[in-house]
Coordinates of C-alpha atoms in Angstrom, one line a residue:
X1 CA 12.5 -0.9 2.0
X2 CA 11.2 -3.8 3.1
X3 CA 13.1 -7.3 4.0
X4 CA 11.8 -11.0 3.0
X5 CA 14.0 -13.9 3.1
X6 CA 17.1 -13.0 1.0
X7 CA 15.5 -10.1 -0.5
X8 CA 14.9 -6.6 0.0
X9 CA 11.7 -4.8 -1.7
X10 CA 11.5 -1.0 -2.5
X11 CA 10.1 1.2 -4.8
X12 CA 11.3 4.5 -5.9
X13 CA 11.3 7.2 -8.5
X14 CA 14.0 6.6 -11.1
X15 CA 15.4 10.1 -12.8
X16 CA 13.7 9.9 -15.3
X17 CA 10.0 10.2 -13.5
X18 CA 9.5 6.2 -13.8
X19 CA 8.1 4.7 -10.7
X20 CA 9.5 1.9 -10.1
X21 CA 9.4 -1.3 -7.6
X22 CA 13.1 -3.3 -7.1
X23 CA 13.6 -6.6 -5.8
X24 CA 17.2 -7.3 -4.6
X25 CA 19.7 -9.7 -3.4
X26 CA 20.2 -9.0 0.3
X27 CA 23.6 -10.5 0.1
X28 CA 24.8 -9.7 -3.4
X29 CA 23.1 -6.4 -3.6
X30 CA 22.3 -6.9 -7.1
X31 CA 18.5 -6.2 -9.0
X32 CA 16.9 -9.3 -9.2
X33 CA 13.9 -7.8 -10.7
X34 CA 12.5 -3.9 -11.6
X35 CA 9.4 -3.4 -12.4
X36 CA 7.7 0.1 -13.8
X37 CA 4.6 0.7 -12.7
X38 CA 1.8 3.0 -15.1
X39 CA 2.2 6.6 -14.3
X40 CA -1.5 7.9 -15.4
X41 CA -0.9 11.0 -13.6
X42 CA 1.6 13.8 -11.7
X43 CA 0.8 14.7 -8.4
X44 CA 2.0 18.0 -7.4
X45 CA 2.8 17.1 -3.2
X46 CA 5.2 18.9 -0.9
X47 CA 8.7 18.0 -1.7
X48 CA 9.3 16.4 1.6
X49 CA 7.0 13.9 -0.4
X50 CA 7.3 11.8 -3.4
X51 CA 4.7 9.4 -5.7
X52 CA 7.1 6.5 -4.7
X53 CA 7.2 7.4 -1.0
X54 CA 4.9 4.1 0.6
X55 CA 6.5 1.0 1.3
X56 CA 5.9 -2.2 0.1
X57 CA 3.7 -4.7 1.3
X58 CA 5.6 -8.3 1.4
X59 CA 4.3 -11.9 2.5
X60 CA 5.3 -15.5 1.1
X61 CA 2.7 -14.9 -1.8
X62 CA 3.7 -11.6 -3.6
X63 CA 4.8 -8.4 -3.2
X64 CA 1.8 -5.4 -2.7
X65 CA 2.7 -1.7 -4.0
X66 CA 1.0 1.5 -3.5
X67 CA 1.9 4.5 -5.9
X68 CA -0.6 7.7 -5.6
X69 CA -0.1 8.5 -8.7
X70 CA -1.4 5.2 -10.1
X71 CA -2.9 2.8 -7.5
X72 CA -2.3 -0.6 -6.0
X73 CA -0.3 -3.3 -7.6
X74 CA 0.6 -7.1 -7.1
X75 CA 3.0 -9.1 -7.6
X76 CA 4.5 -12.3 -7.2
X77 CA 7.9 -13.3 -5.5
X78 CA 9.4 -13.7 -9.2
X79 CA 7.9 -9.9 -9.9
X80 CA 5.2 -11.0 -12.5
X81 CA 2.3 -8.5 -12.0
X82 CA -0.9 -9.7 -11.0
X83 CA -3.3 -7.6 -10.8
X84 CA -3.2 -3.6 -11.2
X85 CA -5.8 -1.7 -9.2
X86 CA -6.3 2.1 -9.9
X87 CA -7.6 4.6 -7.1
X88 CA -7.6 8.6 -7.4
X89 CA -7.3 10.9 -7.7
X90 CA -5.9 12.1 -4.4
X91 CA -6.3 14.9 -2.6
X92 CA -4.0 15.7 -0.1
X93 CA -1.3 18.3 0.1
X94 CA 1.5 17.1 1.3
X95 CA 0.7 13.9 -0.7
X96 CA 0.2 10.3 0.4
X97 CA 2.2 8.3 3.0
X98 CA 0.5 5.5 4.3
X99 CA 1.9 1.5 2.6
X100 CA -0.1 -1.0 2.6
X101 CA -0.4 -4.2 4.6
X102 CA -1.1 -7.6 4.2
X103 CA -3.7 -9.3 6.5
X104 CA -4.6 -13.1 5.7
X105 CA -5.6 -12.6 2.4
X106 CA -5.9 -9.3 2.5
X107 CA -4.2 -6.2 1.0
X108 CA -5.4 -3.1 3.2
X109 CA -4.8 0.4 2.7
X110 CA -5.5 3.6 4.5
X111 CA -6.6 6.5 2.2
X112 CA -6.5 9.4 4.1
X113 CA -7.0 12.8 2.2
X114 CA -8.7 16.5 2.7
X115 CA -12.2 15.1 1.7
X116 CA -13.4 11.6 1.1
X117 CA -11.2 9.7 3.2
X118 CA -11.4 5.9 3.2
X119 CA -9.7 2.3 4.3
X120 CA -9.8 -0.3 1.6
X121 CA -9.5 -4.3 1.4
X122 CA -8.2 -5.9 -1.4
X123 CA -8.1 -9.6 -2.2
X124 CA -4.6 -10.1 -2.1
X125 CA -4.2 -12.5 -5.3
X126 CA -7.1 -11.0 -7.9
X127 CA -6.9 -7.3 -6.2
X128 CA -10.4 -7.0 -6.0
X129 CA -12.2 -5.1 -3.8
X130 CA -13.2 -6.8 -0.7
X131 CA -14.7 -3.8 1.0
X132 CA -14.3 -0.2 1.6
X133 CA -15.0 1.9 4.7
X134 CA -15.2 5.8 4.4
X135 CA -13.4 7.9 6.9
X136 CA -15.1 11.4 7.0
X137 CA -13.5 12.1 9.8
X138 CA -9.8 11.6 9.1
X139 CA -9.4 14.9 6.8
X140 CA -5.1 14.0 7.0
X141 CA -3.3 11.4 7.7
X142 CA 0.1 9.5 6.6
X143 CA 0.1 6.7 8.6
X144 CA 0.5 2.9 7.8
X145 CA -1.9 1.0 10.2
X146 CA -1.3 -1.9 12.4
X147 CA -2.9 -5.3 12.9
X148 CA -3.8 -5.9 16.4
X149 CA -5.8 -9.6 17.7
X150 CA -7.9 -8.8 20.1
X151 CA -8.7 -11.3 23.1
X152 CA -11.4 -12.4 21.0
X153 CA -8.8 -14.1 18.1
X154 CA -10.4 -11.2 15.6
X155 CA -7.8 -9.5 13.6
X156 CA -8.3 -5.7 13.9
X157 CA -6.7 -3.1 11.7
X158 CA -5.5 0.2 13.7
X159 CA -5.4 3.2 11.5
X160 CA -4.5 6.2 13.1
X161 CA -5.5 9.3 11.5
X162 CA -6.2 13.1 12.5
X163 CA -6.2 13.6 16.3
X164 CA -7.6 10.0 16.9
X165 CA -7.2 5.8 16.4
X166 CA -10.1 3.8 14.7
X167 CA -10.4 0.0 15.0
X168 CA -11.1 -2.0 11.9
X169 CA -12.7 -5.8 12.2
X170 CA -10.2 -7.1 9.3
X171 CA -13.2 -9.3 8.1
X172 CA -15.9 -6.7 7.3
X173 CA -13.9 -3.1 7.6
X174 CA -16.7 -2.4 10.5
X175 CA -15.5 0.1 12.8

């Protein structure tokens, strides 16, 4: 879960298999808004994992979701869907775990799998692909990357991944 202002931003797997991203009253604890997501596929992953595991993505312009089993989506703060972007298939055994972040006007994601690893950019309010960066050598990974400004003022994106730590120029997704 995530918290913004007076609300509190998760997603989840209802009982019925529907993947599903909540927006609720911090205070009240009552569902402002639920929103299902496409489910195009099922993912068999370990069960210590789920296709609702990553976290949101939250800034004063929308809310940013990541479901494996579908892709990224976008919303904004009153839950309308933007924009629906559809990656996969994924593979990775224990499933995916990384969420997504928001930098500037960015939505980034780490996709870090067996074979044909990659970090992507999204614009934040169309979802289109800014740029992509292939990993090859991050063959697992489950780990939500960090922004980091170096002494320069250049945003970086730190994305850990298997038994090392890549720097990302947030502009171009050079290493």
């Amino acid at each position: 879960p995530v918290l913004h202002g007076d609300r509190i931003y998760l997603t989840g797997q209802r009982a019925d298999g529907l993947l599903v991203t909540l927006a609720v009253d911090r205070e009240r604890g009552q569902i402002v808004w639920e929103r299902e997501a496409p489910r195009v596929k099922t993912t068999v992953v370990d069960k210590r994992n789920n296709p609702a595991s990553p976290s949101p993505a939250v800034d004063a312009d929308g809310v940013y979701v990541f479901f494996p089993d579908y892709g990224l989506i976008g919303y904004d703060a009153a839950g309308t869907q933007r924009w629906a972007t559809p990656l996969g298939p994924f593979k990775n055994a224990y499933g995916m775990g990384a969420s997504p972040i928001v930098v500037g006007d960015l939505v980034v994601l780490v996709c870090d799998q067996s074979v044909g690893s990659y970090i992507l950019a999204v614009d934040k309010r169309t979802g289109r692909e800014r740029w992509r960066t292939p990993r090859p050598e991050a063959t697992s990974g489950h780990s939500t990357p960090i922004v980091w400004r170096g002494p320069d003022g250049k945003e970086q994106i730190l994305a850990p991944g298997s038994f090392l730590l890549t720097s990302y120029d947030a502009a171009t997704g050079k290493k």
